Each structure stands twice: as C-alpha cells, then as structure tokens.
CSV table of C-alpha atoms in Angstrom, one decimal:
chain,number,residue,atom,x,y,z
A,8,VAL,CA,-20.9,-9.9,8.5
A,9,LYS,CA,-19.8,-6.5,9.4
A,10,THR,CA,-16.0,-6.1,9.8
A,11,TRP,CA,-14.7,-3.8,7.0
A,12,ASP,CA,-11.0,-3.4,6.5
A,13,GLY,CA,-11.1,-1.0,3.5
A,14,VAL,CA,-10.9,-3.8,0.9
A,15,SER,CA,-13.5,-6.3,2.0
A,16,TYR,CA,-15.8,-7.5,4.8
A,17,ARG,CA,-14.6,-10.3,7.0
A,18,ALA,CA,-16.7,-13.4,6.5
A,19,ASP,CA,-17.4,-14.0,10.2
A,20,SER,CA,-21.1,-14.8,10.2
A,21,ASP,CA,-23.7,-16.8,8.4
A,22,ARG,CA,-26.1,-13.8,8.3
A,23,PHE,CA,-26.3,-11.2,5.5
A,24,CYS,CA,-28.0,-8.1,6.9
A,25,VAL,CA,-29.1,-4.9,5.2
A,26,ASN,CA,-31.3,-1.9,6.1
A,27,VAL,CA,-33.9,-0.9,3.5
A,28,TYR,CA,-35.3,2.7,3.5
A,29,ASN,CA,-38.6,4.0,2.2
A,30,PHE,CA,-38.4,7.8,1.9
A,31,SER,CA,-41.9,8.1,0.3
A,32,ASP,CA,-45.2,8.9,1.9
A,33,ALA,CA,-46.7,5.7,0.5
A,34,GLU,CA,-46.3,2.0,1.4
A,35,GLN,CA,-43.8,0.2,-0.9
A,36,ARG,CA,-43.5,-3.4,-1.7
A,37,ILE,CA,-40.0,-4.7,-2.5
A,38,ALA,CA,-38.7,-8.0,-4.0
A,39,PRO,CA,-35.1,-8.3,-2.9
A,40,GLU,CA,-33.0,-11.1,-4.4
A,41,LEU,CA,-29.4,-12.3,-3.6
A,42,GLN,CA,-26.9,-13.5,-6.2
A,43,LEU,CA,-24.7,-15.9,-4.3
A,44,PRO,CA,-21.3,-17.5,-5.1
A,45,ALA,CA,-21.0,-21.1,-5.9
A,46,GLY,CA,-21.6,-23.4,-2.9
A,47,VAL,CA,-23.7,-20.9,-1.0
A,48,SER,CA,-27.5,-21.2,-0.5
A,49,VAL,CA,-30.2,-19.4,1.4
A,50,ALA,CA,-31.2,-21.2,4.6
A,51,GLN,CA,-33.7,-18.6,5.7
A,52,ALA,CA,-35.0,-15.5,3.9
A,53,PRO,CA,-36.7,-12.5,5.4
A,54,ALA,CA,-40.3,-12.9,6.3
A,55,GLU,CA,-42.8,-11.9,3.6
A,56,ALA,CA,-44.3,-9.2,5.9
A,57,ALA,CA,-40.9,-7.5,6.1
A,58,LEU,CA,-41.0,-6.9,2.3
A,59,VAL,CA,-43.8,-4.3,2.7
A,60,LEU,CA,-42.2,-1.1,3.8
A,61,PRO,CA,-44.3,1.4,5.8
A,62,PRO,CA,-44.2,5.1,4.7
A,63,ARG,CA,-40.9,6.9,5.7
A,64,SER,CA,-39.5,3.9,7.4
A,65,GLU,CA,-36.3,1.9,7.9
A,66,THR,CA,-36.6,-1.9,7.8
A,67,PRO,CA,-33.8,-4.4,8.6
A,68,LEU,CA,-33.7,-7.5,6.4
A,69,VAL,CA,-31.7,-10.6,7.4
A,70,TRP,CA,-30.8,-13.7,5.3
A,71,THR,CA,-29.3,-16.7,7.0
A,72,LEU,CA,-26.9,-18.4,4.5
A,73,ASP,CA,-25.5,-21.9,4.3
A,74,PHE,CA,-21.8,-21.7,3.4
A,75,SER,CA,-21.1,-25.4,3.7
A,76,GLY,CA,-20.4,-25.9,0.0
A,77,CYS,CA,-18.3,-22.7,-0.4
A,78,LYS,CA,-14.5,-23.2,-0.6
A,79,ASP,CA,-13.6,-19.7,-1.9
A,80,ALA,CA,-11.4,-17.4,0.2
A,81,TYR,CA,-12.7,-14.4,-1.8
A,82,TYR,CA,-16.3,-14.0,-2.9
A,83,ARG,CA,-19.0,-11.4,-3.6
A,84,ILE,CA,-22.7,-11.3,-2.7
A,85,ARG,CA,-25.0,-9.1,-4.9
A,86,LEU,CA,-28.3,-7.7,-3.8
A,87,HIS,CA,-30.9,-6.3,-6.1
A,88,ASP,CA,-34.6,-5.9,-6.5
A,89,THR,CA,-36.2,-8.1,-9.1
A,90,GLY,CA,-38.0,-5.1,-10.4
A,91,PHE,CA,-34.8,-3.1,-10.9
A,92,PRO,CA,-32.1,-5.7,-11.6
A,93,LEU,CA,-29.5,-3.1,-12.7
A,94,ALA,CA,-29.7,-1.1,-9.6
A,95,GLY,CA,-28.1,-3.6,-7.2
A,96,CYS,CA,-25.1,-3.4,-4.9
A,97,THR,CA,-22.2,-5.9,-4.6
A,98,VAL,CA,-20.4,-6.6,-1.3
A,99,PRO,CA,-16.9,-8.3,-1.3
A,100,PHE,CA,-16.0,-10.7,1.5
A,101,VAL,CA,-12.8,-12.6,2.5
A,102,ASN,CA,-12.8,-15.8,4.5
A,103,TRP,CA,-9.5,-15.7,6.5
A,104,SER,CA,-9.9,-19.2,7.8
A,105,PHE,CA,-9.0,-20.5,4.3
A,106,MET,CA,-5.7,-18.7,4.1
A,107,ALA,CA,-2.2,-20.1,4.8
A,108,LYS,CA,-0.6,-18.1,7.5
A,109,THR,CA,2.7,-17.6,9.3
A,110,THR,CA,4.2,-15.2,11.9
A,111,PHE,CA,7.5,-13.4,12.2
A,112,ASP,CA,9.5,-12.1,15.2
A,113,PHE,CA,6.9,-9.6,16.1
A,114,MET,CA,7.0,-10.2,19.9
A,115,ASN,CA,10.7,-9.3,20.1
A,116,PRO,CA,11.0,-5.7,21.3
A,117,GLU,CA,14.4,-5.4,19.7
A,118,ARG,CA,12.9,-5.8,16.2
A,119,TRP,CA,10.8,-2.6,16.6
A,120,ARG,CA,12.2,0.8,15.8
A,121,GLN,CA,11.2,4.2,17.3
A,122,ASN,CA,8.9,6.2,15.0
A,123,SER,CA,6.8,8.7,16.8
A,124,SER,CA,6.5,12.4,17.6
A,125,GLY,CA,7.3,11.5,21.2
A,126,ALA,CA,9.5,9.1,23.0
A,127,SER,CA,8.6,5.4,22.7
A,128,THR,CA,9.8,2.3,24.5
A,129,PHE,CA,9.2,-1.4,23.6
A,130,SER,CA,8.9,-4.3,26.0
A,131,PHE,CA,7.4,-7.8,26.2
A,132,ASP,CA,4.5,-7.9,28.7
A,133,ALA,CA,4.6,-11.4,30.2
A,134,VAL,CA,1.2,-11.1,31.8
A,135,GLU,CA,-0.5,-10.1,28.5
A,136,GLN,CA,1.9,-12.2,26.4
A,137,ALA,CA,2.1,-9.2,24.1
A,138,LEU,CA,4.4,-6.6,22.8
A,139,LYS,CA,3.9,-3.3,24.7
A,140,VAL,CA,4.5,0.1,23.1
A,141,SER,CA,4.7,3.0,25.5
A,142,THR,CA,4.9,6.6,24.2
A,143,THR,CA,5.1,9.9,26.1
A,144,PHE,CA,4.6,13.3,24.4
A,145,ALA,CA,5.8,16.7,25.4
A,146,GLY,CA,3.1,19.0,26.6
A,147,SER,CA,3.9,21.5,23.9
A,148,ASN,CA,3.5,18.9,21.2
A,149,SER,CA,0.1,19.1,19.5
A,150,ASP,CA,1.0,16.6,16.7
A,151,ARG,CA,1.0,13.3,18.5
A,152,TRP,CA,1.4,10.1,16.7
A,153,VAL,CA,3.1,6.7,17.1
A,154,PHE,CA,3.8,4.3,14.3
A,155,PRO,CA,6.7,2.0,15.3
A,156,GLU,CA,8.5,0.2,12.5
A,157,TYR,CA,9.2,-3.5,12.0
A,158,VAL,CA,11.8,-3.9,9.3
A,159,LEU,CA,11.4,-7.2,7.5
A,160,ASP,CA,14.4,-9.5,7.3
A,161,ALA,CA,15.1,-9.8,3.6
A,162,GLY,CA,16.3,-13.4,3.9
A,163,SER,CA,13.7,-15.0,6.1
A,164,GLU,CA,10.6,-12.7,6.2
A,165,GLN,CA,9.1,-12.6,2.7
A,166,LEU,CA,5.7,-11.2,1.9
A,167,ALA,CA,5.3,-12.4,-1.7
A,168,ASN,CA,1.7,-13.6,-2.3
A,169,ALA,CA,0.7,-12.3,1.2
A,170,VAL,CA,-2.9,-11.0,1.3
A,171,GLY,CA,-3.2,-9.4,4.7
A,172,ILE,CA,-2.2,-9.1,8.3
A,173,GLY,CA,-4.1,-10.0,11.5
A,174,PHE,CA,-3.4,-9.1,15.1
A,175,SER,CA,-5.0,-8.4,18.4
A,176,ILE,CA,-4.6,-4.9,19.9
A,177,LYS,CA,-5.7,-3.0,23.0
A,178,VAL,CA,-4.8,0.5,24.1
A,179,LYS,CA,-4.6,2.6,27.3
A,180,ARG,CA,-4.4,6.4,27.3
A,181,GLY,CA,-2.8,8.2,30.1
A,182,GLY,CA,-5.5,9.2,32.6
A,183,ASN,CA,-8.0,7.7,30.2
A,184,ALA,CA,-8.0,11.2,28.6
A,185,GLY,CA,-7.8,12.3,25.0
A,186,ARG,CA,-8.9,10.6,21.9
A,187,ILE,CA,-7.5,8.2,19.3
A,188,TRP,CA,-7.7,8.5,15.5
A,189,ALA,CA,-6.1,7.3,12.3
A,190,PRO,CA,-5.4,3.8,13.4
A,191,LEU,CA,-3.3,2.5,10.5
A,192,VAL,CA,-1.1,-0.3,9.3
A,193,MET,CA,1.5,1.1,7.0
A,194,MET,CA,3.0,-1.4,4.5
A,195,ALA,CA,6.2,0.5,3.5
A,196,TYR,CA,8.1,0.1,0.2
A,197,GLN,CA,11.4,1.0,1.9
A,198,ASP,CA,13.1,0.5,5.3
A,199,GLU,CA,14.2,4.1,5.9
A,200,ASN,CA,13.0,5.5,9.2
A,201,GLU,CA,9.8,7.7,8.8
A,202,LYS,CA,10.3,8.3,5.1
A,203,GLY,CA,9.2,7.0,1.7
A,204,LYS,CA,6.0,5.5,0.2
A,205,TYR,CA,3.6,3.2,1.9
A,206,ASP,CA,0.1,1.7,1.6
A,207,GLY,CA,-1.9,3.1,4.6
A,208,LEU,CA,-4.5,0.6,5.7
A,209,ARG,CA,-7.0,1.6,8.3
A,210,TYR,CA,-8.0,-0.9,11.0
A,211,THR,CA,-10.8,-1.0,13.6
A,212,ASP,CA,-10.5,1.7,16.3
A,213,PRO,CA,-8.6,0.1,19.2
A,214,GLN,CA,-10.2,0.0,22.7
A,215,ASP,CA,-9.1,-0.7,26.2
A,216,GLU,CA,-10.1,-4.3,25.7
A,217,TRP,CA,-8.6,-6.8,23.3
A,218,ARG,CA,-9.9,-6.4,19.7
A,219,GLU,CA,-9.1,-8.7,16.8
A,220,VAL,CA,-8.1,-6.9,13.6
A,221,PHE,CA,-7.8,-8.2,10.0
A,222,VAL,CA,-6.4,-5.9,7.3
A,223,SER,CA,-6.2,-6.9,3.6
A,224,PHE,CA,-3.6,-5.7,1.1
A,225,ASN,CA,-2.8,-6.3,-2.5
A,226,PRO,CA,-0.9,-9.6,-3.0
A,227,ASP,CA,0.5,-8.3,-6.3
A,228,ARG,CA,2.4,-5.6,-4.4
A,229,ALA,CA,3.1,-7.5,-1.2
A,230,GLY,CA,6.5,-8.8,-2.3
A,231,LEU,CA,7.7,-5.2,-2.6
A,232,TYR,CA,7.0,-4.3,1.1
A,233,LYS,CA,10.1,-4.0,3.3
A,234,MET,CA,8.7,-2.7,6.5
A,235,ILE,CA,5.5,-2.7,8.6
A,236,ARG,CA,4.2,0.1,10.8
A,237,VAL,CA,1.3,-0.4,13.3
A,238,GLY,CA,0.1,2.6,15.2
A,239,MET,CA,-2.3,5.6,15.7
A,240,CYS,CA,-2.6,9.3,16.4
A,241,THR,CA,-3.8,10.6,19.8
A,242,SER,CA,-4.4,13.7,21.8
A,243,SER,CA,-3.2,12.1,25.1
A,244,ASP,CA,0.0,13.0,26.8
A,245,GLN,CA,0.9,9.4,27.2
A,246,ILE,CA,-0.3,6.2,25.5
A,247,ASP,CA,0.3,2.5,25.8
A,248,TYR,CA,-0.8,-0.2,23.4
A,249,TRP,CA,-0.3,-3.9,23.2
A,250,LEU,CA,0.0,-6.2,20.1
A,251,LYS,CA,-0.3,-10.0,20.1
A,252,ASP,CA,-1.2,-12.9,17.8
A,253,VAL,CA,0.3,-11.0,14.8
A,254,VAL,CA,-0.1,-13.2,11.7
A,255,ILE,CA,0.6,-12.8,8.0
A,256,TYR,CA,-1.9,-14.4,5.7
A,257,PHE,CA,-1.1,-15.8,2.2
A,258,ARG,CA,-3.0,-16.9,-0.8
A,259,PRO,CA,-4.3,-20.5,-0.3
C-alpha cells in the first residue's frame, strides 16, 4: 500500500506498513491501534516484541488486513496509540478495481496536439501497441517541456462523475542523458492551446520500463474539463515516451 497520487494511496496490497521512530535515549513501549473501515479486519498484527522500541531506533510495523468484506471504493485507515488517542494519523485509500471505466480515442495520433518547447511528433507504435510522443529540443533551449494536448470531444467524451485517469507509460531520453522532472497530468478547463487554467496532478516518475499510473481528480469538477495533457519536463536534447492502456475511471 504505497502508491500515492497526491489525493490518496492506491489500494494495491493487503498490508498496512508504517515505520515507528524512537528519538529518545530510553526504551519505549507502544500500543498502536488501527481504526478500520466497515468490512475490513486484521488478519495478522505486528509481533509483540516489535512494540518495544530500542533507544534511538526505527522499527517497521506491518499489519496484514482482510478486505474480503469491504465494498467501498474510497476508505480511510487511522492509526493511533491507545495511550494518545488524539495524536493519530489518517491515511486515505482508493480501490480502483471497484470503479466503472471507459477509454477514448487516446491511441489515435491525430487526436493529440503539439504543446512543447520543442518539436513533437505523434505516432502509433505497433510493436508496443502504444502512442509514441517524440520531442526534440534546440541546443540553446534551456526550458524543455512536453505536455501534448488531447481535446475532448464535447459530444462523445464526457468526464462528468469521473474520479481519475489510469495509464501505462515509459520513457527514453536521447543518449540516456539528462533528467526528468515534473511529470504531470493537466486536466484543463478550456481547449485553447497552452493557455488557461488546469488542475496539475503529479504522477509517478516515468522510467525506461513500463510503469502503471493512477491519478485521482475531483469528480465534482470533472465535468468542467475540456482537455487532457500528459507530459513532463526534461534536460535532455531529445525524449521519447509511450502511453498505453489509458482509462478514465468513474464513480461506481
């Protein structure tokens, strides 16, 4: 349970893991307790010995949970110490498998519009079965970014009640040089090229191997979105990245 999208953690495991720190010079005993949503129970708790923290130590604690009775797409788990019940922390989760989902014409290169500080081309990679975005930057250009735009069809591509977007992505930098930062999905409120307001949602740093991404957004605003951008910034002279399995998730 570790994939954070800026709104919630993805519920992709039956384990709840935390690290507990003892900054004092004395041994400390703790009494952690979980408050679980309806239908969730503890299958295995941390060993009793793990609840005694050595001086100046870090101790991992792991609970194995049984979710068989939980039918909630959204839920929260709260952790606190029984001796300090008001000093707990609450962690939000989303179970994407419970969501309704659909896809649009994302694999069609003609549906994507240039939006970068370089020169971008779009193609369908038959080997990868993915959309390929290739961008080259001038050597004199130090502000290098690529966020191509997918303008939603107002008649057939509605996002009302949508809660998030999922996709798989991988990236290749020219000469394997340079770095990547600010990987973002931009949910835009207008369809004008490069301009206007948007909700910027960070996704997991892309790598040279396929990585699955889930990004949540506010379903109460989703119906206002008119365009989707998916991209990143780089220091490389040239960058390729691939998108596939692009899915829009809706409230169940």
